[in-house]
Structures are given as C-alpha cells and as structure tokens.
mmCIF file of C-alpha atoms and ligand atoms in Angstrom:
data_model
loop_
_atom_site.group_PDB
_atom_site.id
_atom_site.type_symbol
_atom_site.label_atom_id
_atom_site.label_comp_id
_atom_site.label_asym_id
_atom_site.label_seq_id
_atom_site.Cartn_x
_atom_site.Cartn_y
_atom_site.Cartn_z
ATOM 1 C CA MET B 1246 121.391 70.576 81.521
ATOM 2 C CA TYR B 1247 124.595 71.899 79.960
ATOM 3 C CA LYS B 1248 122.955 75.226 79.241
ATOM 4 C CA SER B 1249 121.725 75.686 82.776
ATOM 5 C CA LEU B 1250 125.148 74.678 84.164
ATOM 6 C CA GLU B 1251 126.726 77.269 81.921
ATOM 7 C CA TYR B 1252 124.107 79.690 83.140
ATOM 8 C CA PHE B 1253 124.933 79.060 86.829
ATOM 9 C CA LEU B 1254 128.695 79.166 86.226
ATOM 10 C CA GLY B 1255 128.440 82.092 83.852
ATOM 11 C CA HIS B 1256 126.312 84.231 86.085
ATOM 12 C CA PRO B 1257 128.828 84.784 88.892
ATOM 13 C CA GLN B 1258 131.425 85.357 86.206
ATOM 14 C CA SER B 1259 129.430 88.141 84.594
ATOM 15 C CA SER B 1260 128.552 89.782 87.887
ATOM 16 C CA ARG B 1261 132.271 89.769 88.718
ATOM 17 C CA ASN B 1262 132.848 91.446 85.346
ATOM 18 C CA ILE B 1263 130.301 94.082 86.278
ATOM 19 C CA MET B 1264 132.144 94.631 89.565
ATOM 20 C CA PHE B 1265 135.401 95.227 87.728
ATOM 21 C CA THR B 1266 133.664 97.597 85.357
ATOM 22 C CA LEU B 1267 132.151 99.526 88.280
ATOM 23 C CA LEU B 1268 135.313 99.572 90.382
ATOM 24 C CA PRO B 1269 136.796 102.797 88.914
ATOM 25 C CA ALA B 1270 133.416 104.525 89.325
ATOM 26 C CA VAL B 1271 133.128 103.285 92.925
ATOM 27 C CA SER B 1272 136.601 104.535 93.804
ATOM 28 C CA LEU B 1273 135.860 107.880 92.160
ATOM 29 C CA VAL B 1274 132.733 108.256 94.324
ATOM 30 C CA LEU B 1275 134.733 107.315 97.448
ATOM 31 C CA ALA B 1276 137.442 109.834 96.524
ATOM 32 C CA LEU B 1277 134.858 112.598 96.031
ATOM 33 C CA CYS B 1278 133.280 111.734 99.410
ATOM 34 C CA SER B 1279 136.591 112.061 101.220
ATOM 35 C CA ILE B 1280 137.261 115.418 99.522
ATOM 36 C CA SER B 1281 133.884 116.782 100.602
ATOM 37 C CA VAL B 1282 134.465 115.524 104.178
ATOM 38 C CA SER B 1283 137.786 117.359 104.460
ATOM 39 C CA ALA B 1284 136.135 120.535 103.135
ATOM 40 C CA THR B 1285 133.618 120.686 106.029
ATOM 41 C CA PRO B 1286 134.054 123.457 108.674
ATOM 42 C CA LEU B 1287 135.509 120.921 111.135
ATOM 43 C CA GLY B 1288 138.446 120.438 108.808
ATOM 44 C CA ARG B 1289 139.041 124.173 108.387
ATOM 45 C CA SER B 1290 142.577 125.139 109.254
ATOM 46 C CA THR B 1291 143.255 127.445 112.200
ATOM 47 C CA CYS B 1292 146.195 129.607 113.201
ATOM 48 C CA THR B 1293 147.918 131.046 116.249
ATOM 49 C CA PRO B 1294 148.149 134.861 116.335
ATOM 50 C CA ASN B 1295 151.433 136.724 116.747
ATOM 51 C CA ALA B 1296 151.014 140.260 118.145
ATOM 52 C CA GLN B 1297 154.762 140.895 117.647
ATOM 53 C CA GLY B 1298 155.033 142.667 121.001
ATOM 54 C CA ALA B 1299 152.525 145.344 119.965
ATOM 55 C CA ALA B 1300 149.618 146.426 122.161
ATOM 56 C CA VAL B 1301 146.246 145.071 121.058
ATOM 57 C CA SER B 1302 142.530 145.363 121.704
ATOM 58 C CA ILE B 1303 140.567 142.145 122.086
ATOM 59 C CA VAL B 1304 137.408 142.952 120.140
ATOM 60 C CA SER B 1305 134.215 140.884 119.921
ATOM 61 C CA SER B 1306 133.810 139.302 116.471
ATOM 62 C CA ALA B 1307 130.039 139.333 117.042
ATOM 63 C CA ASP B 1308 129.965 143.069 117.872
ATOM 64 C CA GLY B 1309 132.967 145.141 116.778
ATOM 65 C CA THR B 1310 131.978 147.924 119.208
ATOM 66 C CA LEU B 1311 132.828 145.794 122.257
ATOM 67 C CA LYS B 1312 136.293 144.944 123.560
ATOM 68 C CA TRP B 1313 137.797 143.329 126.651
ATOM 69 C CA GLY B 1314 138.456 145.992 129.267
ATOM 70 C CA ASP B 1315 138.640 147.061 132.885
ATOM 71 C CA ALA B 1316 136.055 149.685 133.867
ATOM 72 C CA ASN B 1317 138.499 150.878 136.541
ATOM 73 C CA PRO B 1318 140.580 153.691 134.980
ATOM 74 C CA THR B 1319 143.564 152.518 137.055
ATOM 75 C CA PRO B 1320 143.463 148.733 136.694
ATOM 76 C CA THR B 1321 144.374 146.799 139.817
ATOM 77 C CA VAL B 1322 144.387 143.282 141.298
ATOM 78 C CA GLY B 1323 140.880 141.862 141.699
ATOM 79 C CA ASP B 1324 139.213 143.946 138.977
ATOM 80 C CA VAL B 1325 136.709 141.945 136.934
ATOM 81 C CA LEU B 1326 137.110 142.288 133.158
ATOM 82 C CA SER B 1327 134.095 143.298 131.092
ATOM 83 C CA ALA B 1328 132.966 143.923 127.548
ATOM 84 C CA LEU B 1329 133.412 147.689 127.192
ATOM 85 C CA SER B 1330 132.746 150.093 124.326
ATOM 86 C CA PHE B 1331 135.335 150.064 121.565
ATOM 87 C CA ASP B 1332 135.595 152.789 118.944
ATOM 88 C CA GLY B 1333 139.123 152.224 117.720
ATOM 89 C CA ASP B 1334 140.619 153.680 120.929
ATOM 90 C CA SER B 1335 144.125 152.762 122.115
ATOM 91 C CA PRO B 1336 144.892 149.087 122.600
ATOM 92 C CA ASN B 1337 144.754 148.070 126.261
ATOM 93 C CA PHE B 1338 146.427 144.641 126.417
ATOM 94 C CA HIS B 1339 149.575 142.807 125.578
ATOM 95 C CA VAL B 1340 148.999 139.268 124.313
ATOM 96 C CA ALA B 1341 152.298 137.402 124.380
ATOM 97 C CA GLN B 1342 153.345 133.809 124.004
ATOM 98 C CA SER B 1343 154.019 132.310 127.417
ATOM 99 C CA GLY B 1344 157.002 130.307 126.234
ATOM 100 C CA GLN B 1345 155.281 127.149 127.518
ATOM 101 C CA PHE B 1346 154.569 124.207 125.260
ATOM 102 C CA PRO B 1347 152.108 123.627 123.650
ATOM 103 C CA THR B 1348 151.795 127.284 122.605
ATOM 104 C CA SER B 1349 149.857 129.332 125.118
ATOM 105 C CA PHE B 1350 149.514 133.029 125.887
ATOM 106 C CA VAL B 1351 149.616 135.411 128.826
ATOM 107 C CA ILE B 1352 147.463 138.550 128.631
ATOM 108 C CA ASN B 1353 148.642 141.648 130.525
ATOM 109 C CA ASP B 1354 147.393 145.168 131.111
ATOM 110 C CA VAL B 1355 149.173 147.366 128.580
ATOM 111 C CA ASN B 1356 150.459 149.830 131.205
ATOM 112 C CA ASN B 1357 150.979 147.538 134.178
ATOM 113 C CA HIS B 1358 152.691 144.321 133.177
ATOM 114 C CA ALA B 1359 152.375 143.022 136.731
ATOM 115 C CA LEU B 1360 148.654 142.527 136.048
ATOM 116 C CA PHE B 1361 147.795 139.214 134.376
ATOM 117 C CA VAL B 1362 144.350 138.187 133.151
ATOM 118 C CA ASP B 1363 143.409 135.341 135.489
ATOM 119 C CA SER B 1364 140.644 132.711 135.265
ATOM 120 C CA SER B 1365 140.820 131.392 138.843
ATOM 121 C CA THR B 1366 137.610 133.158 139.901
ATOM 122 C CA ALA B 1367 134.863 130.815 138.680
ATOM 123 C CA GLY B 1368 133.183 131.888 135.475
ATOM 124 C CA SER B 1369 134.932 135.245 135.103
ATOM 125 C CA LEU B 1370 138.220 136.936 134.265
ATOM 126 C CA THR B 1371 140.044 139.111 136.778
ATOM 127 C CA PHE B 1372 143.374 140.895 136.995
ATOM 128 C CA ASN B 1373 145.829 139.215 139.350
ATOM 129 C CA THR B 1374 149.542 139.339 139.913
ATOM 130 C CA THR B 1375 151.609 136.425 138.710
ATOM 131 C CA SER B 1376 151.432 133.838 141.415
ATOM 132 C CA VAL B 1377 150.820 130.199 142.121
ATOM 133 C CA ASP B 1378 147.987 130.656 139.613
ATOM 134 C CA PHE B 1379 150.567 130.815 136.846
ATOM 135 C CA ASP B 1380 151.798 127.318 137.622
ATOM 136 C CA GLN B 1381 148.227 126.096 137.755
ATOM 137 C CA GLY B 1382 147.634 127.551 134.317
ATOM 138 C CA PHE B 1383 144.969 130.050 135.376
ATOM 139 C CA GLN B 1384 146.963 132.807 133.678
ATOM 140 C CA LEU B 1385 147.612 130.811 130.519
ATOM 141 C CA PHE B 1386 145.298 130.944 127.509
ATOM 142 C CA ASP B 1387 145.043 129.026 124.287
ATOM 143 C CA ILE B 1388 144.174 131.412 121.435
ATOM 144 C CA THR B 1389 143.095 129.837 118.140
ATOM 145 C CA CYS B 1390 142.002 131.962 115.193
ATOM 146 C CA GLN B 1391 140.344 131.351 111.838
ATOM 147 C CA SER B 1392 142.769 133.746 110.150
ATOM 148 C CA CYS B 1393 145.955 135.523 111.192
ATOM 149 C CA GLY B 1394 147.785 138.590 109.956
ATOM 150 C CA SER B 1395 151.127 140.317 110.410
ATOM 151 C CA ASP B 1396 150.281 143.919 109.388
ATOM 152 C CA THR B 1397 150.631 145.917 112.631
ATOM 153 C CA THR B 1398 148.892 149.035 111.241
ATOM 154 C CA PRO B 1399 146.255 150.179 113.800
ATOM 155 C CA GLY B 1400 142.932 148.560 112.963
ATOM 156 C CA GLN B 1401 144.512 145.467 111.372
ATOM 157 C CA SER B 1402 144.276 142.144 113.207
ATOM 158 C CA ALA B 1403 146.887 139.682 114.410
ATOM 159 C CA GLY B 1404 144.032 137.180 114.515
ATOM 160 C CA SER B 1405 140.379 137.139 113.491
ATOM 161 C CA SER B 1406 137.528 135.037 114.897
ATOM 162 C CA CYS B 1407 139.661 133.642 117.699
ATOM 163 C CA THR B 1408 138.569 131.484 120.611
ATOM 164 C CA VAL B 1409 140.296 132.365 123.896
ATOM 165 C CA SER B 1410 140.456 129.340 126.185
ATOM 166 C CA PRO B 1411 141.766 129.454 129.751
ATOM 167 C CA LEU B 1412 144.011 126.491 130.460
ATOM 168 C CA GLY B 1413 144.578 125.472 134.062
ATOM 169 C CA PRO B 1414 142.097 122.797 135.138
ATOM 170 C CA PHE B 1415 139.579 123.679 132.441
ATOM 171 C CA VAL B 1416 138.613 121.431 129.564
ATOM 172 C CA ASN B 1417 137.001 123.035 126.528
ATOM 173 C CA ALA B 1418 136.452 126.451 128.176
ATOM 174 C CA CYS B 1419 135.950 129.626 126.158
ATOM 175 C CA VAL B 1420 135.655 133.317 127.057
ATOM 176 C CA ARG B 1421 132.466 134.961 125.764
ATOM 177 C CA ILE B 1422 130.582 138.222 125.869
ATOM 178 C CA VAL B 1423 127.131 137.964 127.448
ATOM 179 C CA LYS B 1424 125.398 139.702 124.535
ATOM 180 C CA PRO B 1425 126.051 142.134 121.701
ATOM 181 C CA ASP B 1426 125.144 145.833 121.919
ATOM 182 C CA VAL B 1427 125.522 146.060 125.707
ATOM 183 C CA SER B 1428 128.701 147.410 127.252
ATOM 184 C CA GLY B 1429 129.712 146.959 130.875
ATOM 185 C CA LEU B 1430 128.674 143.317 131.306
ATOM 186 C CA PRO B 1431 131.384 141.005 132.674
ATOM 187 C CA LEU B 1432 133.164 138.629 130.321
ATOM 188 C CA ILE B 1433 132.168 135.055 131.083
ATOM 189 C CA VAL B 1434 134.096 131.785 130.997
ATOM 190 C CA GLY B 1435 131.916 128.839 129.949
ATOM 191 C CA SER B 1436 132.066 125.764 127.783
ATOM 192 C CA CYS B 1437 132.954 126.293 124.138
ATOM 193 C CA GLU B 1438 129.787 126.158 122.026
ATOM 194 C CA GLY B 1439 131.016 127.406 118.664
ATOM 195 C CA SER B 1440 129.023 130.585 119.311
ATOM 196 C CA GLU B 1441 130.057 133.844 117.639
ATOM 197 C CA LEU B 1442 129.791 135.406 121.123
ATOM 198 C CA GLN B 1443 132.910 133.334 121.934
ATOM 199 C CA LEU B 1444 134.962 134.767 119.058
ATOM 200 C CA PHE B 1445 137.326 137.739 119.251
ATOM 201 C CA ASP B 1446 139.632 139.691 116.959
ATOM 202 C CA ILE B 1447 143.107 140.603 118.209
ATOM 203 C CA VAL B 1448 143.316 144.159 116.822
ATOM 204 C CA PHE B 1449 146.495 146.311 116.596
HETATM 205 C C1 NAG E 693 144.763 135.755 142.727
HETATM 206 O O1 NAG E 693 145.546 134.596 142.895
HETATM 207 C C2 NAG E 693 145.377 133.954 144.141
HETATM 208 C C3 NAG E 693 146.308 132.759 144.203
HETATM 209 O O2 NAG E 693 147.590 133.135 144.092
HETATM 210 C C4 NAG E 693 143.950 133.513 144.295
HETATM 211 O O3 NAG E 693 143.773 132.905 145.558
HETATM 212 C C5 NAG E 693 143.028 134.692 144.148
HETATM 213 O O4 NAG E 693 141.686 134.254 144.181
HETATM 214 C C6 NAG E 693 143.281 135.402 142.844
HETATM 215 N N1 NAG E 693 142.468 136.590 142.811
HETATM 216 C C7 NAG E 693 141.847 136.991 141.713
HETATM 217 C C8 NAG E 693 141.019 138.223 141.860
HETATM 218 O O5 NAG E 693 141.950 136.421 140.641
#
C-alpha cells in the first residue's frame, strides 16, 4: 500500500523532473525554429532605390535586353509604354522621389519632364501631363528592391530586382513585361504575383 502510494506520488514528481531536464532543449528547439522562420524569403529585407537625380533605364530583371520605353521617337501625351530592346543605350527616364509620404516615386521622360508615367488607363502605362491624376496617385509609384546601390557609373544599378507598384486606387498592383525575348509588347499592370517578369533593375 505504502509502496504503491509512493509510486503514484513519485511518478508525477519524476515526470516533472524530466520536464525540467528537457526545458533547455525545448527552448533551444524553439529558438532555432524562430531563427529559421526569419531567414525565409518573406523575411528578406528590401530597400528603396535612390537614383540621385541621374537618368536611368528601367530594365527587366528577367531579360536584361528589355527596358521600359516609348516606341515614339518624340514621346508625347497618350503614348503607351512598352518593353523595348535595351543594349546599354542612353537612359530614358528620371525616377525621383515624389516627396509624398510614405516614400513614393514619379517617373518622367528624361528629355520632357512634363511627361509623367501614368497608370490611369486600365492595365497599362501611358505618358500624361501632371494633372488631377497626380492627386489620385496614378502618377505615383512604390518601388521596392532586393538590393540597392549608389555607384552611378553607367551600367551600375540604383536598385536590383525591384517591384514597381502604381499607387492611386490600386492594391497590390505590379508592372510586368508580357514575356522575355520579345520587344515592342506593352508593359502591363496586374496583381503582384512574385513573378520575375514583375522585377526590374534601375540602371544608371
Ligand atoms: C491623362 O489624365 C487625364 C486626367 O487628368 C485622364 O482623363 C486621361 O485618361 C489620362 N490620359 C492618359 C493617356 O493617361
């Protein structure tokens, strides 16, 4: 009787002892789990590019021979922007902070600063003058990159693997090329999918 009482009282005691013995191991496992969670791609840090007032090309990260451009040699209001051939030719845009908070960008034709890249035409990017669209955010873009640089030597990047997201009424919108290897197709605005076709390098 005494023995079995000791057994019943002693048993919880010893399992509690086991718990205390395991506790450091359990917390080590939990700590390792939280480290591996923060090392997943979702936790990867991002940056905001700074073109330092220099002209840039906006080059596809999926196909470095395609850049944002206007097929019209004299860009004008209403032109639709496309993915055009890029072979290291002169930069054709200015990408500047808008001065609005949170940080957003305006994107202008390099020669004609009155032309703003505009997302008000559904699904595409056009050149427009600054207008009521500016207040509605159609000419504001969020640009988030996986790495950023400050070397303005031609060919270096202010930002690499960047998503370009029109603000305005859009939620989770990203600019993308239609496909690699084909120049002349319009740039498209659609929902962000994490696709490489939606990544661009901001090249000096
Ligand atoms: C230019 O902006 C106006 C609004 O100010 C808008 O109605 C028009 O559709 C825009 N045009 C283009 C080509 O983006």
